[in-house]
Amino acid sequence: QVQLVESGGELVQAGGSLRLSCAASGRTLSSYVMGWFRQAPGKEREFVATISWAGTATRYADSVKGRFTISRDNAKNAVYLQMNSLKPEDTAVYYCAASDLRVGLPVAGSAYSSWGQGTQVTVSS
């Protein structure tokens, strides 16, 4: 199983940008579809974005489409989430996850078998 560690979360003003990183160890990330999820206080975890194992296809939640970009560098065993035009409602703990499904771009958390510990993103108004 792959181990995942997120970083890059911090306090930022509305309209600002952040880049989250997810570093993997234990296995090569090229074997996995990768996703980002988030969970705000008192709310259920929700899908944010996912990227195919080759990085050629992506899928986004409607709430972040046009503002967030998921990317990956399999040579560095890393996945990224570039977040622009941040809003207070983007405040959450952001999690990186790996799915060993080789086809499709799953949005359900149950499709992902490995999870990081999360990184806090706080957007002030």
PDB file of N, CA, C and O in Angstrom, residues 1-2 10 12-13 15 20 41 45 52 60-61 63 69 77 85 96 99 103 115 117 122:
ATOM      1  N   GLN A   1       0.838  -1.180   0.000  1.00  0.00           N
ATOM      2  CA  GLN A   1       0.000   0.000   0.000  1.00  0.00           C
ATOM      3  C   GLN A   1       0.886   1.247   0.000  1.00  0.00           C
ATOM      4  O   GLN A   1       1.949   1.255   0.598  1.00  0.00           O
ATOM      5  N   VAL A   2       0.429   2.279  -0.673  1.00  0.00           N
ATOM      6  CA  VAL A   2       1.209   3.503  -0.769  1.00  0.00           C
ATOM      7  C   VAL A   2       0.924   4.399   0.431  1.00  0.00           C
ATOM      8  O   VAL A   2      -0.199   4.442   0.933  1.00  0.00           O
ATOM      9  N   GLU A  10      -2.438  26.319   4.505  1.00  0.00           N
ATOM     10  CA  GLU A  10      -2.172  27.436   5.403  1.00  0.00           C
ATOM     11  C   GLU A  10      -3.340  28.405   5.384  1.00  0.00           C
ATOM     12  O   GLU A  10      -4.337  28.162   4.703  1.00  0.00           O
ATOM     13  N   VAL A  12      -4.995  31.797   4.234  1.00  0.00           N
ATOM     14  CA  VAL A  12      -4.860  32.680   3.086  1.00  0.00           C
ATOM     15  C   VAL A  12      -6.110  33.551   2.995  1.00  0.00           C
ATOM     16  O   VAL A  12      -7.189  33.137   3.425  1.00  0.00           O
ATOM     17  N   GLN A  13      -5.965  34.733   2.427  1.00  0.00           N
ATOM     18  CA  GLN A  13      -7.115  35.617   2.255  1.00  0.00           C
ATOM     19  C   GLN A  13      -7.940  35.206   1.046  1.00  0.00           C
ATOM     20  O   GLN A  13      -7.420  34.605   0.094  1.00  0.00           O
ATOM     21  N   GLY A  15      -9.592  35.158  -2.401  1.00  0.00           N
ATOM     22  CA  GLY A  15      -9.021  35.616  -3.654  1.00  0.00           C
ATOM     23  C   GLY A  15      -7.588  35.165  -3.871  1.00  0.00           C
ATOM     24  O   GLY A  15      -7.058  35.311  -4.977  1.00  0.00           O
ATOM     25  N   LEU A  20      -1.240  22.799  -3.014  1.00  0.00           N
ATOM     26  CA  LEU A  20      -1.075  21.650  -2.134  1.00  0.00           C
ATOM     27  C   LEU A  20      -0.245  20.587  -2.843  1.00  0.00           C
ATOM     28  O   LEU A  20      -0.360  20.405  -4.059  1.00  0.00           O
ATOM     29  N   PRO A  41     -15.482  21.543   8.826  1.00  0.00           N
ATOM     30  CA  PRO A  41     -16.036  21.222  10.140  1.00  0.00           C
ATOM     31  C   PRO A  41     -17.545  21.018  10.078  1.00  0.00           C
ATOM     32  O   PRO A  41     -18.269  21.835   9.511  1.00  0.00           O
ATOM     33  N   ARG A  45     -17.112  14.523   4.191  1.00  0.00           N
ATOM     34  CA  ARG A  45     -16.023  14.614   3.224  1.00  0.00           C
ATOM     35  C   ARG A  45     -16.597  14.713   1.814  1.00  0.00           C
ATOM     36  O   ARG A  45     -17.568  14.015   1.484  1.00  0.00           O
ATOM     37  N   SER A  52      -6.173  10.885 -13.827  1.00  0.00           N
ATOM     38  CA  SER A  52      -5.846   9.542 -14.274  1.00  0.00           C
ATOM     39  C   SER A  52      -4.387   9.210 -13.990  1.00  0.00           C
ATOM     40  O   SER A  52      -3.572  10.100 -13.745  1.00  0.00           O
ATOM     41  N   TYR A  60     -13.439  17.337 -11.976  1.00  0.00           N
ATOM     42  CA  TYR A  60     -13.530  18.273 -10.861  1.00  0.00           C
ATOM     43  C   TYR A  60     -14.960  18.357 -10.323  1.00  0.00           C
ATOM     44  O   TYR A  60     -15.931  18.183 -11.064  1.00  0.00           O
ATOM     45  N   ALA A  61     -15.049  18.681  -9.043  1.00  0.00           N
ATOM     46  CA  ALA A  61     -16.340  19.037  -8.478  1.00  0.00           C
ATOM     47  C   ALA A  61     -16.776  20.365  -9.085  1.00  0.00           C
ATOM     48  O   ALA A  61     -15.943  21.228  -9.383  1.00  0.00           O
ATOM     49  N   SER A  63     -18.040  22.840  -7.738  1.00  0.00           N
ATOM     50  CA  SER A  63     -17.726  23.963  -6.858  1.00  0.00           C
ATOM     51  C   SER A  63     -16.314  24.506  -7.048  1.00  0.00           C
ATOM     52  O   SER A  63     -16.027  25.641  -6.646  1.00  0.00           O
ATOM     53  N   THR A  69      -6.776  23.226 -10.108  1.00  0.00           N
ATOM     54  CA  THR A  69      -6.164  22.370 -11.121  1.00  0.00           C
ATOM     55  C   THR A  69      -5.386  21.257 -10.440  1.00  0.00           C
ATOM     56  O   THR A  69      -4.509  21.530  -9.608  1.00  0.00           O
ATOM     57  N   ASN A  77       6.892  11.138  -7.992  1.00  0.00           N
ATOM     58  CA  ASN A  77       5.954  10.445  -7.102  1.00  0.00           C
ATOM     59  C   ASN A  77       5.105  11.433  -6.301  1.00  0.00           C
ATOM     60  O   ASN A  77       4.951  11.305  -5.079  1.00  0.00           O
ATOM     61  N   SER A  85      -8.227  31.780  -6.734  1.00  0.00           N
ATOM     62  CA  SER A  85      -9.490  32.475  -6.422  1.00  0.00           C
ATOM     63  C   SER A  85     -10.194  31.824  -5.247  1.00  0.00           C
ATOM     64  O   SER A  85     -11.398  31.537  -5.295  1.00  0.00           O
ATOM     65  N   CYS A  96      -5.339  13.871   0.289  1.00  0.00           N
ATOM     66  CA  CYS A  96      -4.892  13.202  -0.924  1.00  0.00           C
ATOM     67  C   CYS A  96      -5.249  11.720  -0.790  1.00  0.00           C
ATOM     68  O   CYS A  96      -5.145  11.152   0.307  1.00  0.00           O
ATOM     69  N   SER A  99      -6.301   5.550  -5.632  1.00  0.00           N
ATOM     70  CA  SER A  99      -7.192   4.473  -6.018  1.00  0.00           C
ATOM     71  C   SER A  99      -6.449   3.524  -6.953  1.00  0.00           C
ATOM     72  O   SER A  99      -5.817   3.969  -7.907  1.00  0.00           O
ATOM     73  N   VAL A 103      -8.985   2.271 -14.414  1.00  0.00           N
ATOM     74  CA  VAL A 103      -9.852   2.936 -15.388  1.00  0.00           C
ATOM     75  C   VAL A 103     -10.848   3.805 -14.641  1.00  0.00           C
ATOM     76  O   VAL A 103     -11.165   3.564 -13.482  1.00  0.00           O
ATOM     77  N   TRP A 115      -5.032   6.899   1.998  1.00  0.00           N
ATOM     78  CA  TRP A 115      -5.328   8.285   2.315  1.00  0.00           C
ATOM     79  C   TRP A 115      -4.170   8.906   3.100  1.00  0.00           C
ATOM     80  O   TRP A 115      -3.531   8.233   3.909  1.00  0.00           O
ATOM     81  N   GLN A 117      -2.906  12.136   5.780  1.00  0.00           N
ATOM     82  CA  GLN A 117      -3.412  12.601   7.069  1.00  0.00           C
ATOM     83  C   GLN A 117      -4.135  13.935   6.965  1.00  0.00           C
ATOM     84  O   GLN A 117      -4.809  14.354   7.904  1.00  0.00           O
ATOM     85  N   THR A 122      -7.289  27.294   5.322  1.00  0.00           N
ATOM     86  CA  THR A 122      -8.232  28.247   5.905  1.00  0.00           C
ATOM     87  C   THR A 122      -8.229  29.503   5.050  1.00  0.00           C
ATOM     88  O   THR A 122      -7.174  30.105   4.824  1.00  0.00           O
TER      89      THR A 122
END
